mmCIF file of C-alpha atoms and ligand atoms in Angstrom:
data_model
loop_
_atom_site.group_PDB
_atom_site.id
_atom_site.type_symbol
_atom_site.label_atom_id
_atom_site.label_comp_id
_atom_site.label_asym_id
_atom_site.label_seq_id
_atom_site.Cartn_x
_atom_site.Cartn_y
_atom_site.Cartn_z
ATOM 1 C CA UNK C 936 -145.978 -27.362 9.100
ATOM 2 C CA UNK C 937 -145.138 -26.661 12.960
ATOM 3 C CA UNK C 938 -147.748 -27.998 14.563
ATOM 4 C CA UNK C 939 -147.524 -24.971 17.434
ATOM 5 C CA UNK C 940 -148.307 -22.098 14.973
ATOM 6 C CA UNK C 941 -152.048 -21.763 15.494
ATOM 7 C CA UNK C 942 -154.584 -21.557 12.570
ATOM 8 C CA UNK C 943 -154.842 -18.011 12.080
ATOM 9 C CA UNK C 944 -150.780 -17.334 12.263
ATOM 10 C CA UNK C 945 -150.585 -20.003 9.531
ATOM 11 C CA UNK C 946 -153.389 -17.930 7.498
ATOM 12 C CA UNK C 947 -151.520 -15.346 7.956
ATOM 13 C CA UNK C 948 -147.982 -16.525 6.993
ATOM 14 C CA UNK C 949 -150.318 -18.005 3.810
ATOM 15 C CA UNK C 950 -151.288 -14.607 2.939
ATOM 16 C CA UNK C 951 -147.997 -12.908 3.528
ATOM 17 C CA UNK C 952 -146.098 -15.930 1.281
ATOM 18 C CA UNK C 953 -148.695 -15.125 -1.843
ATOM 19 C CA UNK C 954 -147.926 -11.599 -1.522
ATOM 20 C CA UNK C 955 -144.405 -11.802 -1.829
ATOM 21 C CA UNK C 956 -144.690 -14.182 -4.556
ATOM 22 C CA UNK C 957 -147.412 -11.848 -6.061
ATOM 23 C CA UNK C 958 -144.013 -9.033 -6.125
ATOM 24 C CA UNK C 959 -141.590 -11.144 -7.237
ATOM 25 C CA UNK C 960 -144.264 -12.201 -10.072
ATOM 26 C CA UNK C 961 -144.691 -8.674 -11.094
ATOM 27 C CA UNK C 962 -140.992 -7.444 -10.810
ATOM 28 C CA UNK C 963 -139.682 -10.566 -12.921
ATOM 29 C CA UNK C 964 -142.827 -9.429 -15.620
ATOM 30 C CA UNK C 965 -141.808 -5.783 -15.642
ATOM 31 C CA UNK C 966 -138.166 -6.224 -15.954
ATOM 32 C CA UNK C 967 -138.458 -8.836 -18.576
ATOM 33 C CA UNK C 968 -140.298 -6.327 -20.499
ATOM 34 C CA UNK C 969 -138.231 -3.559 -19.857
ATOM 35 C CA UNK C 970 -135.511 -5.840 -21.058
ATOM 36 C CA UNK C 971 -136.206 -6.790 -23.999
ATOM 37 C CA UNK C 972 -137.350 -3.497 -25.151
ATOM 38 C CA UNK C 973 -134.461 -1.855 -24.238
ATOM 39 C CA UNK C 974 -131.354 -2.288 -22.459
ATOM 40 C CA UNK C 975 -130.477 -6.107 -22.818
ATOM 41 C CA UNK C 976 -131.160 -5.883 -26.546
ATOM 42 C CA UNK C 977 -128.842 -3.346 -26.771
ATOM 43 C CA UNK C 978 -126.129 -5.002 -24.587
ATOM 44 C CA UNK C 979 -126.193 -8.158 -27.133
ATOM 45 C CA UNK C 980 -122.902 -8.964 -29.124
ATOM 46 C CA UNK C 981 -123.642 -7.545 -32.583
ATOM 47 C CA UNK C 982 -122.959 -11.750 -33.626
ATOM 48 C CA UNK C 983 -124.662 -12.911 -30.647
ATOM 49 C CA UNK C 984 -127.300 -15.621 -32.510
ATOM 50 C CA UNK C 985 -129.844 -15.494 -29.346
ATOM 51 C CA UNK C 986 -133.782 -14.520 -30.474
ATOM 52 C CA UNK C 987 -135.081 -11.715 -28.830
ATOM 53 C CA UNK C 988 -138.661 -12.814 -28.085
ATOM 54 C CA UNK C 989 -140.937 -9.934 -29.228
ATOM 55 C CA UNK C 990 -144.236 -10.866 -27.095
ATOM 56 C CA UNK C 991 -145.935 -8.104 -28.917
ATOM 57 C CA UNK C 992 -148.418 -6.898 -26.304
ATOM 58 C CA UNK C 993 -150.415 -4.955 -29.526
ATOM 59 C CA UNK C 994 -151.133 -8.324 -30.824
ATOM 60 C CA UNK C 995 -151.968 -10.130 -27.893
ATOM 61 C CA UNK C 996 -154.440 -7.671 -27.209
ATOM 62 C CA UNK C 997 -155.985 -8.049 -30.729
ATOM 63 C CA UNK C 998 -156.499 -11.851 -30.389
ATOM 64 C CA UNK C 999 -157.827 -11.229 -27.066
ATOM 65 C CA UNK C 1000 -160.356 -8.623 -28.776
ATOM 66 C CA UNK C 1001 -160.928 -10.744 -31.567
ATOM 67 C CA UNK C 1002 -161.537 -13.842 -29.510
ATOM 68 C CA UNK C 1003 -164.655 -11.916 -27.590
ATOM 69 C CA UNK C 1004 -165.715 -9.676 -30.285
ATOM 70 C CA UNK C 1005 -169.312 -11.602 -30.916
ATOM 71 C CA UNK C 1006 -169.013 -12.702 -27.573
ATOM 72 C CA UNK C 1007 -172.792 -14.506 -26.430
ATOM 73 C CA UNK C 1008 -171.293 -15.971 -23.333
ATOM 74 C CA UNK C 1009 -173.929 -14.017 -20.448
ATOM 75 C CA UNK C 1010 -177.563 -12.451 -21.406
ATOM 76 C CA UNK C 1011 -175.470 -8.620 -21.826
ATOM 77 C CA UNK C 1012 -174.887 -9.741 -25.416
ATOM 78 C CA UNK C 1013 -178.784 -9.431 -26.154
ATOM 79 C CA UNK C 1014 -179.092 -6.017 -24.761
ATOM 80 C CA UNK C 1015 -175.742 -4.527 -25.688
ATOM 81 C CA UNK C 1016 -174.955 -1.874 -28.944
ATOM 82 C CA UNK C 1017 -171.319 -2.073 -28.718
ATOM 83 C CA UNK C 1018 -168.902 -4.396 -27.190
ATOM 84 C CA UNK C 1019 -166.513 -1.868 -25.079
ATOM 85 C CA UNK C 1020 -163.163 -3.976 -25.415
ATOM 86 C CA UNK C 1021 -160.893 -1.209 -23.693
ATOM 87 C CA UNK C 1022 -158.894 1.381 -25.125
ATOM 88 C CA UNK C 1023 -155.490 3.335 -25.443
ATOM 89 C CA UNK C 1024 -151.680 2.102 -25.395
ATOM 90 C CA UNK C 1025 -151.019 -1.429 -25.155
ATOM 91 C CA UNK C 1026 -147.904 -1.107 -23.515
ATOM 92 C CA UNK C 1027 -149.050 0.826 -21.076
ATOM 93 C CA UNK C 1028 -147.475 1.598 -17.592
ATOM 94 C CA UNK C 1029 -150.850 1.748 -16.145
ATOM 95 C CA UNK C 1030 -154.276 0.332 -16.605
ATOM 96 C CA UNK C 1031 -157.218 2.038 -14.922
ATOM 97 C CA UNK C 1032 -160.147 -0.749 -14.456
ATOM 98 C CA UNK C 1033 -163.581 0.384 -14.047
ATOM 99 C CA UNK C 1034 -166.918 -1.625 -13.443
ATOM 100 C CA UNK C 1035 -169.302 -2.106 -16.671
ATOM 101 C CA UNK C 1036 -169.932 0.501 -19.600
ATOM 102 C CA UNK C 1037 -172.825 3.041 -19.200
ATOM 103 C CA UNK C 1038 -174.859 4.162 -21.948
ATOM 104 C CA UNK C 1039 -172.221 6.750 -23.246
ATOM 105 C CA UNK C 1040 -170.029 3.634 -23.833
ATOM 106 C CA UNK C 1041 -172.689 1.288 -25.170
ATOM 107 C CA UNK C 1042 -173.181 3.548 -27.729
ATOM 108 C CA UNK C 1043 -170.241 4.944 -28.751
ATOM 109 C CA UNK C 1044 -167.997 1.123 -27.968
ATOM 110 C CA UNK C 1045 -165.330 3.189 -26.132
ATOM 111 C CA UNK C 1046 -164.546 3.266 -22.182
ATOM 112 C CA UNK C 1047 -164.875 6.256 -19.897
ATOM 113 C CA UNK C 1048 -166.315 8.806 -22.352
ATOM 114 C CA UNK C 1049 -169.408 10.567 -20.142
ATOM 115 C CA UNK C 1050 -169.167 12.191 -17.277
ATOM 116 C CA UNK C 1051 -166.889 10.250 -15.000
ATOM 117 C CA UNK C 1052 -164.635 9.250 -17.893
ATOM 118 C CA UNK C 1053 -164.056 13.236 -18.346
ATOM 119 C CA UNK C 1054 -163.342 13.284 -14.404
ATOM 120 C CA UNK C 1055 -160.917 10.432 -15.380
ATOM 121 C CA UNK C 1056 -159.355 12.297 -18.173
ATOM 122 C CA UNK C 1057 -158.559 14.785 -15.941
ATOM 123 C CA UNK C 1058 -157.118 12.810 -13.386
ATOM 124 C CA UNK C 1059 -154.978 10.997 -15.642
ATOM 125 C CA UNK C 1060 -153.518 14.931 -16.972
ATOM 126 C CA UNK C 1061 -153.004 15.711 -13.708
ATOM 127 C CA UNK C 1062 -150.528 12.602 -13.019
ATOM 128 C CA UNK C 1063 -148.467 14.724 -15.893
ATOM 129 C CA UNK C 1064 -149.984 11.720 -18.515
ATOM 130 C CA UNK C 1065 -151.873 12.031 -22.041
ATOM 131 C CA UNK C 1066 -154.641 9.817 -22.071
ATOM 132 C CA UNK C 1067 -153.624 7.679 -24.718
ATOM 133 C CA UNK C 1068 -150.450 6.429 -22.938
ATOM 134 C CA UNK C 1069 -152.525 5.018 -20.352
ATOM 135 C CA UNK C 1070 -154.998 1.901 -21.105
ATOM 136 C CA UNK C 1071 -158.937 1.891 -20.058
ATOM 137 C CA UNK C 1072 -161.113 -1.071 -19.996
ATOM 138 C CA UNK C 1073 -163.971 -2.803 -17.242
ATOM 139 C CA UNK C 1074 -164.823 -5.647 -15.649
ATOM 140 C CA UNK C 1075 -167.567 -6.127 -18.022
ATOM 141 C CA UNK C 1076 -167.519 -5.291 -21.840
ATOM 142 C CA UNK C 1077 -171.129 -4.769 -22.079
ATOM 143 C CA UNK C 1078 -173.829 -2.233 -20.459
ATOM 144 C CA UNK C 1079 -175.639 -4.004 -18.175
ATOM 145 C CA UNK C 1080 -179.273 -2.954 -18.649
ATOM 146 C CA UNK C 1081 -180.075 0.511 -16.461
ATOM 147 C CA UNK C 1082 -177.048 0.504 -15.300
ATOM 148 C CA UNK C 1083 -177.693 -2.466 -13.081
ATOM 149 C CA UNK C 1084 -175.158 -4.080 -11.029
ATOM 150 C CA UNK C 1085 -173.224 -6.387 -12.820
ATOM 151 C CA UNK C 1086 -174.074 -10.291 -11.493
ATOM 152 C CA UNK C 1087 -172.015 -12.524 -10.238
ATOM 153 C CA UNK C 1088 -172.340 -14.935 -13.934
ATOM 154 C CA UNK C 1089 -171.113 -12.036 -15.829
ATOM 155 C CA UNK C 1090 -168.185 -11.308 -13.774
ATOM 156 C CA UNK C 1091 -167.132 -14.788 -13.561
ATOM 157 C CA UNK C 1092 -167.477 -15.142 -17.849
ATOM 158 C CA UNK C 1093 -165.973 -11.646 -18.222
ATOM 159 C CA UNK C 1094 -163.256 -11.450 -16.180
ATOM 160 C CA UNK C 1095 -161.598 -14.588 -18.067
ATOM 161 C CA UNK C 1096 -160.953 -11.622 -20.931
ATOM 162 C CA UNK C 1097 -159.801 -9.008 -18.739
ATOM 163 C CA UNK C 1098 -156.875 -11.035 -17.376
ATOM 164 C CA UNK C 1099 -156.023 -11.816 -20.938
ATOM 165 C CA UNK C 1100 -156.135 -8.503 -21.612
ATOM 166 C CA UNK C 1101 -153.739 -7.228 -18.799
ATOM 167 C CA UNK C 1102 -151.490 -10.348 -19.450
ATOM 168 C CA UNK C 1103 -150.923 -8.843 -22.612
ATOM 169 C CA UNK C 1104 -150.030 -5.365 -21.738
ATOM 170 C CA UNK C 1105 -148.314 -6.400 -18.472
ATOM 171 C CA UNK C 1106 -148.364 -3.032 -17.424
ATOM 172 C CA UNK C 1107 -146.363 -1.972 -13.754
ATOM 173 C CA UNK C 1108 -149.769 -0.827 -11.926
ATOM 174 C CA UNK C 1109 -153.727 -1.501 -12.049
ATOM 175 C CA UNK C 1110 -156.289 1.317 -10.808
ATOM 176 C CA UNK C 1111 -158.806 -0.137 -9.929
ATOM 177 C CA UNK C 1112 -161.915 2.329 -10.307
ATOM 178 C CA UNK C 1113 -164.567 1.980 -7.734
ATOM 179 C CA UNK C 1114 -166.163 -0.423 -5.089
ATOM 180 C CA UNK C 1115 -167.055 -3.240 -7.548
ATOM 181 C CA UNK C 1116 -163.750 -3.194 -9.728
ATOM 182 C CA UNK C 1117 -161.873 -3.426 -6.647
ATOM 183 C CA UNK C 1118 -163.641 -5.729 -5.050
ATOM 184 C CA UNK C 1119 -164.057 -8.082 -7.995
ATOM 185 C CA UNK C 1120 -160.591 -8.272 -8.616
ATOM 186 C CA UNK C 1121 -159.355 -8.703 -5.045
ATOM 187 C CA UNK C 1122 -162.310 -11.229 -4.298
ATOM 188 C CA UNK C 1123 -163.035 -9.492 -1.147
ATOM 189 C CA UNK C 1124 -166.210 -7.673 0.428
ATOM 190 C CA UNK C 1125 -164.126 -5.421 1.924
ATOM 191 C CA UNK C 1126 -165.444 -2.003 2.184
ATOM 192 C CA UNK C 1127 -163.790 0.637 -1.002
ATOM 193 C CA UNK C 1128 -162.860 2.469 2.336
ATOM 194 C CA UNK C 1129 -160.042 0.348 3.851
ATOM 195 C CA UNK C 1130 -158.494 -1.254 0.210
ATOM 196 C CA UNK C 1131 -157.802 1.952 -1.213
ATOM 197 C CA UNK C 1132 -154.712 3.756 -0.051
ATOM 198 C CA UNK C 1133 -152.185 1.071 -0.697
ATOM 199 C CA UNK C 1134 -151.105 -1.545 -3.182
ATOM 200 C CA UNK C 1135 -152.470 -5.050 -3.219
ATOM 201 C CA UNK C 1136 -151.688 -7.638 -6.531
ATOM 202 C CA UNK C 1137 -153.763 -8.879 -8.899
ATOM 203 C CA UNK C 1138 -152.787 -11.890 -10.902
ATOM 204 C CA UNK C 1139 -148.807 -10.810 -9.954
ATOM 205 C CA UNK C 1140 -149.616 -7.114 -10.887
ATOM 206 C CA UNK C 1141 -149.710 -4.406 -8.342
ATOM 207 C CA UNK C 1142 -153.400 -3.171 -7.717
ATOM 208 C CA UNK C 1143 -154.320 0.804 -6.211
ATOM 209 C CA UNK C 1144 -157.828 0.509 -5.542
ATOM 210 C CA UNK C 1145 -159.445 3.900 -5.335
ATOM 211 C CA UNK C 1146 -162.610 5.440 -5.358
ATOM 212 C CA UNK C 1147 -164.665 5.687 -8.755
ATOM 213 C CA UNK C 1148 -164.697 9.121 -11.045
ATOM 214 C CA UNK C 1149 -168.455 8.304 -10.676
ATOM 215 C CA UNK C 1150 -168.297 8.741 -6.776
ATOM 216 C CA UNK C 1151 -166.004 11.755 -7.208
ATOM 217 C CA UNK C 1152 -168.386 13.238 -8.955
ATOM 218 C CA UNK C 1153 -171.109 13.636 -6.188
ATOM 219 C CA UNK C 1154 -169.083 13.686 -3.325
ATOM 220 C CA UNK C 1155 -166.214 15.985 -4.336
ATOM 221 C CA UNK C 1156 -164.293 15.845 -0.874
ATOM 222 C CA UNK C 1157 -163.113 12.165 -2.116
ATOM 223 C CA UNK C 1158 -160.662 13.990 -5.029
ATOM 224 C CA UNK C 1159 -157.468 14.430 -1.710
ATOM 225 C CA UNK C 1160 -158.173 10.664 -1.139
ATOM 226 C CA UNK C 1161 -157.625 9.726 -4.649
ATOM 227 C CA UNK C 1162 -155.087 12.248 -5.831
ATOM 228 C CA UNK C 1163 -153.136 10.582 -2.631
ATOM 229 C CA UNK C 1164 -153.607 7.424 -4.341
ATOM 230 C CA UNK C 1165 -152.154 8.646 -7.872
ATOM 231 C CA UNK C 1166 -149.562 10.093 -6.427
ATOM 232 C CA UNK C 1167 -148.392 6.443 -4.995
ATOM 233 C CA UNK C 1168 -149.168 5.014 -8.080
ATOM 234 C CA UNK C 1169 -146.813 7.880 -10.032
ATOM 235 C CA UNK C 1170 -144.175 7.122 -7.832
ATOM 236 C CA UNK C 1171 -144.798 3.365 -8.597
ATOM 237 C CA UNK C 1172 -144.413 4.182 -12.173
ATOM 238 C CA UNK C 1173 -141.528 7.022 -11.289
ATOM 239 C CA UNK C 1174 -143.368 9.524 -12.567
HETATM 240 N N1 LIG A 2364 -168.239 3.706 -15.438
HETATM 241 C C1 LIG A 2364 -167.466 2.613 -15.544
HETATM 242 O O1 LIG A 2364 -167.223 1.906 -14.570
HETATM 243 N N2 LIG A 2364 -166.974 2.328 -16.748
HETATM 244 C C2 LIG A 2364 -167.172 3.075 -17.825
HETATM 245 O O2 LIG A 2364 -166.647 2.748 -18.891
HETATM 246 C C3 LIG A 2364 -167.977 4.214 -17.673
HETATM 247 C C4 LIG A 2364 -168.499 4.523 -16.476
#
């Protein structure tokens, strides 16, 4: 390294180097997927001997499930009714990631089924999607008692499964819900306020944070901030 670039220009030329590996990451994941679903396949010789490699992101997922399904890793176990895996298409273009489930989830094992995950359903028709061709899942998989934040032991056993879980589906973009799911997954304190509004990566995969459906729901002027930040994410997706 040139010894005349200070400190902070060679933190910076550190970040800027893992970004751009962070795109190239993603675009090599997407188009190999793309690929081999569809166009390259096709393009074969009809004698050409070459295996397609089907990486199956429906069974991924289930190993990944069935791997944490009686998970007793963190204290959440004891408390919990259901385990809230995540739910809808596993090769989904986009997977929205909220914080923990509440006690709608707990009870019923699904993500995003109260109040906010109605906002959410909503949001998602309005990008011109059906629910189910999206995928929903948290940081945690269980309620943390009263709603609690989730602590720093839990994330760091948890989140293990989540990146599992959107290795397998690979999608193009990650919403990240909220605050603490941003946050979390960027590994930043950074205030909700200044990540959302543009993409950032997450394990190679581009990342929109944006405000949670939760938030929405009390402070209503935050739906032209997020609908700004679906729309980015739609043309992302070309939507
Ligand atoms: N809030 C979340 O963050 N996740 C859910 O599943 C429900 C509410």
């Amino acid at each position: 390294m040139d010894e005349s670039f200070s400190q902070s220009t060679r933190e910076q030329l550190r970040k800027e180097l893992l970004f751009a590996v962070g795109g190239l990451k993603s675009l090599v994941l997407n188009q190999s997927s793309l690929t081999v679903g569809l166009d390259w396949k096709k393009s074969l010789p009809a004698n050409n001997e070459m295996k397609v490699v089907n990486t199956n992101n429906e069974e991924q997922l289930k190993q990944v499930c069935q791997e944490m399904a009686n998970c007793q890793l963190c204290q959440l176990a004891k408390t919990r009714h259901n385990l809230v895996f995540g739910d809808g298409n596993p090769n989904a273009q986009i997977v929205f990631v909220g914080e923990a489930p509440g006690a709608d989830e707990d009870e019923q094992g699904l993500p995003f089924v109260g109040r906010a995950g109605q906002l959410l359903t909503k949001i998602i028709e309005a990008m011109g999607i059906d629910r189910k061709d999206v995928y929903i899942c948290n940081i945690l998989k269980c309620r943390p008692p009263g709603n609690r934040n989730p602590l720093p032991e839990e994330i760091s056993l948890c989140e293990p499964f989540l990146k599992k879980q959107l290795q397998a589906i690979s999608p193009i973009v990650v919403c990240a819900l909220g605050k603490f799911a941003a946050q979390t997954l960027l590994k930043t304190d950074t205030p909700i306020t200044s990540l959302r509004g543009r993409f950032h990566y997450y394990d190679g995969i581009k990342l929109m944070p944006t405000y949670h459906p939760a938030y929405l729901l009390r402070n209503p002027s935050a739906k032209k901030p997020v609908w700004e930040d679906v729309q980015a994410i739609m043309k992302e997706i070309k939507l």
